[in-house]
Amino acid sequence: MEHFDIVIVGSGHGGAQAAIALRQNGHEGSVLIVSRDRNPPYERPPLSKEYLAGEKPFERIQIRPEQFWADKDIELRLGRNVNEVDPVARELGLSDDTRITYRKLIWAAGGDARRMSCPGSDNAGIHYVRTRRDVDTLKEELAAGAKRAVIVGAGYIGLEAAAVLRKLDCQVTVVEVLDRVLARVAGPELSDFYAAYHREQGVDLRLSTAVETITGENGRVTGVMTDSGETIACDVIIAGIGIVPSVGPLIAAGAAGSNGVDVDAYGRTTLDNIYAIGDCASHANPYADNKVIRLESVQNANDMATIAAKAIMGDKQAYDAVPWFWSNQYDLRLQTVGISIGYDATVLRGDPADKKFSVVYLREGVVIALDCVNNTKDYVQGRKLVMARAEVDPEVLADSAVPLKDML
């Protein structure tokens, strides 16, 4: 049976950064990355943006050139699942029927795209933007003549995909069950702006609308029937309805967790010698009033990976990274800092009509987050307000002529 000093499960941002951070922090033992993806580690955000649009080839979205992993003596075992974890024997069972042992395990498996489950969801032509293979299949169908798309879900993935498809001159309908876009992650000011902008770009946006049935012919999608009884014809469907954390083997092995797997401030699960990081890891976040949450972002994956690697190397530093996120849609660059969960007031800086503005989120008078549209200066300076837990008069915050740095 093969043995590795450290095994990392997952080759996304978290898994790749964990391996890199281990080497950077002086780990000289063996490192293995096991991943069900058949490609060397690559960035996920461009999948719904530049990669889907054909603006970046795969080589340009790789986290490191393929030779890097061999040069750092990091073994990649791709196209394999980890099906079983034995935390007592420190042993893993892989989908190719091999078994390996480890000294430390870092679980960075992320999540699976939540699948549609309504009647007709087994038809071909339904796509989930989660992996390179997902997007390659979608690109092939677009190249073959698919021109009408229904996007289910108006979160970031759905709206980014809508923007790209409009650039490719596709007819796009976005169906969202909630009453506004980005409802789970942003306030009404931002939602209203993005909804209006997508409609200006020709997107048919249907809010407060659910998909009841997917219609098909010869095993391929032809449309979606909504809860109003209307059928919207389409050639392809893109579902952006969230993810399901990939933690089954850990939970089966006895790890605590209900929404993903629970970890402490150093990334440790309740199982000895096992860490979890990234999208699948539930943690008490200091920027969410210490609520236990999962953060689905590159920033979180990278920062948790570094914290776990340092802890393994004996340098324990509690996770205290400022959350940030970005989204590109059309000529709009959204930059978010902080977490707006639990906000009780918002302040608008600037005029959305100028396509340059910020929304500041407050909780009990304290700045907890900002959404900045084409406004990098507010994003950079607002970060310091979030870190300082600054209390600022809302009237002062609203004056976009006053730099945020002057409000510390």
XYZ file of N, CA and C in Angstrom, residues 314-403:
270
model
N 3.374 23.568 11.979
C 3.624 24.000 13.348
C 3.503 25.486 13.592
N 3.053 26.225 12.582
C 2.879 27.679 12.713
C 1.386 27.984 12.731
N 0.756 27.849 13.887
C -0.693 27.988 13.993
C -1.097 29.460 14.003
N -1.837 29.845 12.963
C -2.364 31.204 12.859
C -3.860 31.106 12.570
N -4.661 31.677 13.446
C -6.118 31.597 13.279
C -6.557 32.318 12.006
N -7.531 31.756 11.335
C -8.066 32.327 10.099
C -8.747 33.665 10.397
N -8.270 34.727 9.740
C -8.827 36.057 9.975
C -8.733 36.895 8.710
N -8.944 36.261 7.560
C -8.779 36.944 6.280
C -10.029 37.743 5.929
N -9.813 38.916 5.352
C -10.932 39.744 4.910
C -11.532 39.138 3.643
N -12.816 38.808 3.646
C -13.423 38.217 2.446
C -13.494 39.226 1.298
N -13.197 38.767 0.102
C -13.398 39.596 -1.084
C -13.800 38.718 -2.258
N -14.390 39.373 -3.245
C -14.971 38.642 -4.367
C -15.075 39.610 -5.539
N -15.132 39.066 -6.759
C -15.337 39.931 -7.915
C -16.228 39.235 -8.936
N -16.831 40.041 -9.806
C -17.640 39.499 -10.895
C -17.567 40.450 -12.070
N -17.302 39.892 -13.259
C -17.278 40.682 -14.492
C -18.498 40.350 -15.330
N -19.270 41.378 -15.668
C -20.439 41.215 -16.530
C -20.487 42.412 -17.476
N -20.452 42.154 -18.792
C -20.408 43.213 -19.793
C -19.214 44.132 -19.492
N -19.478 45.443 -19.374
C -18.413 46.395 -19.045
C -18.454 46.773 -17.570
N -19.036 45.917 -16.759
C -19.172 46.172 -15.326
C -18.223 45.258 -14.554
N -17.438 45.847 -13.676
C -16.589 45.064 -12.783
C -17.064 45.310 -11.354
N -17.625 44.283 -10.763
C -18.072 44.353 -9.381
C -16.974 43.818 -8.476
N -16.628 44.579 -7.453
C -15.671 44.140 -6.440
C -16.344 44.259 -5.076
N -16.337 43.153 -4.350
C -16.998 43.083 -3.054
C -15.964 42.833 -1.973
N -16.107 43.511 -0.851
C -15.244 43.252 0.300
C -16.123 43.172 1.540
N -15.792 42.224 2.421
C -16.604 41.997 3.603
C -17.753 41.043 3.319
N -18.594 40.838 4.324
C -19.762 39.956 4.205
C -20.988 40.729 4.681
N -21.990 40.819 3.835
C -23.151 41.656 4.152
C -24.225 40.927 4.967
N -23.957 39.697 5.357
C -24.934 38.937 6.159
C -25.329 39.747 7.394
N -26.627 39.874 7.613
C -27.115 40.540 8.825
C -27.096 42.052 8.768
N -26.908 42.646 7.588
C -26.899 44.107 7.519
C -28.277 44.660 7.856
N -28.309 45.853 8.458
C -29.596 46.481 8.793
C -29.778 47.834 8.128
N -28.759 48.269 7.364
C -28.875 49.527 6.628
C -27.882 49.511 5.470
N -28.205 50.255 4.421
C -27.284 50.416 3.298
C -27.146 51.896 2.971
N -26.005 52.249 2.416
C -25.753 53.616 1.964
C -25.260 53.550 0.530
N -25.851 54.352 -0.334
C -25.466 54.389 -1.741
C -24.491 55.546 -1.967
N -23.315 55.233 -2.536
C -22.322 56.251 -2.895
C -22.241 56.333 -4.420
N -22.556 57.493 -4.954
C -22.519 57.649 -6.395
C -23.862 57.346 -7.029
N -23.911 57.503 -8.345
C -25.158 57.336 -9.091
C -25.048 56.105 -9.994
N -25.908 55.102 -9.783
C -25.869 53.916 -10.654
C -26.002 54.249 -12.136
N -26.650 55.366 -12.447
C -26.802 55.745 -13.857
C -25.452 56.019 -14.514
N -24.449 56.348 -13.708
C -23.100 56.594 -14.236
C -22.294 55.310 -14.378
N -22.872 54.190 -13.967
C -22.179 52.891 -13.984
C -20.910 52.914 -13.127
N -20.899 53.756 -12.116
C -19.804 53.816 -11.158
C -20.387 54.241 -9.810
N -20.470 53.265 -8.895
C -21.088 53.555 -7.597
C -20.715 52.443 -6.620
N -21.052 52.652 -5.359
C -20.812 51.649 -4.319
C -22.022 51.565 -3.411
N -22.252 50.373 -2.900
C -23.255 50.165 -1.848
C -22.493 49.760 -0.596
N -22.696 50.525 0.481
C -22.035 50.246 1.756
C -23.061 49.605 2.681
N -22.684 48.482 3.301
C -23.586 47.747 4.193
C -23.187 48.006 5.646
N -24.190 48.309 6.470
C -23.962 48.608 7.884
C -24.734 47.645 8.766
N -24.152 47.341 9.907
C -24.877 46.607 10.955
C -24.634 47.338 12.271
N -25.730 47.850 12.824
C -25.648 48.642 14.049
C -24.629 49.769 13.911
N -24.639 50.405 12.744
C -23.789 51.556 12.501
C -22.376 51.242 12.069
N -21.993 49.964 12.046
C -20.632 49.555 11.693
C -20.577 49.128 10.228
N -19.552 49.570 9.509
C -19.366 49.170 8.115
C -18.913 47.705 8.075
N -19.712 46.853 7.435
C -19.372 45.430 7.382
C -19.039 44.944 5.976
N -19.447 45.689 4.944
C -19.188 45.228 3.576
C -19.439 46.343 2.584
N -18.850 46.194 1.391
C -19.115 47.102 0.279
C -19.224 46.310 -1.006
N -20.157 46.728 -1.859
C -20.227 46.273 -3.242
C -19.867 47.466 -4.112
N -18.807 47.359 -4.904
C -18.300 48.495 -5.677
C -18.347 48.163 -7.163
N -19.098 48.926 -7.919
C -19.237 48.719 -9.359
C -18.363 49.737 -10.090
N -17.385 49.245 -10.835
C -16.444 50.105 -11.560
C -15.874 51.196 -10.647
N -15.585 50.817 -9.428
C -15.164 51.800 -8.430
C -14.071 51.192 -7.553
N -12.919 50.960 -8.164
C -11.822 50.302 -7.453
C -11.328 51.129 -6.270
N -11.377 52.460 -6.383
C -10.906 53.294 -5.277
C -11.726 53.038 -4.019
N -13.050 52.980 -4.148
C -13.895 52.680 -2.983
C -13.605 51.285 -2.445
N -13.380 50.343 -3.348
C -13.097 48.970 -2.920
C -11.829 48.910 -2.084
N -10.766 49.537 -2.561
C -9.485 49.501 -1.843
C -9.584 50.233 -0.517
N -10.172 51.418 -0.531
C -10.258 52.194 0.703
C -11.320 51.640 1.652
N -12.393 51.097 1.088
C -13.458 50.526 1.921
C -13.005 49.296 2.673
N -12.055 48.576 2.108
C -11.502 47.401 2.781
C -10.984 47.766 4.171
N -10.343 48.930 4.265
C -9.804 49.359 5.556
C -10.914 49.688 6.546
N -12.031 50.221 6.051
C -13.174 50.480 6.925
C -13.734 49.174 7.482
N -13.820 48.164 6.622
C -14.335 46.858 7.058
C -13.406 46.244 8.099
N -12.111 46.295 7.840
C -11.148 45.720 8.763
C -11.165 46.431 10.121
N -11.403 47.746 10.085
C -11.396 48.534 11.313
C -12.733 48.484 12.047
N -13.734 47.810 11.440
C -15.087 47.826 12.013
C -15.505 49.263 12.301
N -15.294 50.116 11.313
C -15.477 51.554 11.499
C -16.952 51.933 11.611
N -17.225 52.875 12.464
C -18.549 53.491 12.565
C -18.476 54.850 11.887
N -19.293 55.050 10.850
C -19.253 56.283 10.074
C -20.670 56.806 9.900
N -20.829 58.097 10.017
C -22.133 58.733 9.812
C -22.615 58.423 8.391
N -23.817 57.873 8.245
C -24.327 57.527 6.905
C -24.337 58.709 5.938
N -24.591 59.909 6.431
C -24.587 61.073 5.536
C -23.188 61.333 4.986
N -22.182 61.108 5.803
C -20.806 61.273 5.334
C -20.469 60.173 4.337
N -20.865 58.939 4.651
C -20.617 57.819 3.741
C -21.231 58.066 2.369
N -22.379 58.690 2.336
C -23.102 58.881 1.079
C -22.463 59.922 0.179
N -21.575 60.742 0.720
C -20.935 61.796 -0.067
C -19.754 61.210 -0.840
N -19.968 60.913 -2.098
C -18.922 60.260 -2.892
C -17.744 61.180 -3.175
N -17.896 62.463 -2.873
C -16.774 63.387 -3.050
C -15.770 63.256 -1.917
N -16.176 62.624 -0.814
C -15.282 62.422 0.329
C -14.674 61.039 0.232
N -13.341 60.914 0.102
C -12.709 59.589 0.019
C -12.977 58.774 1.268
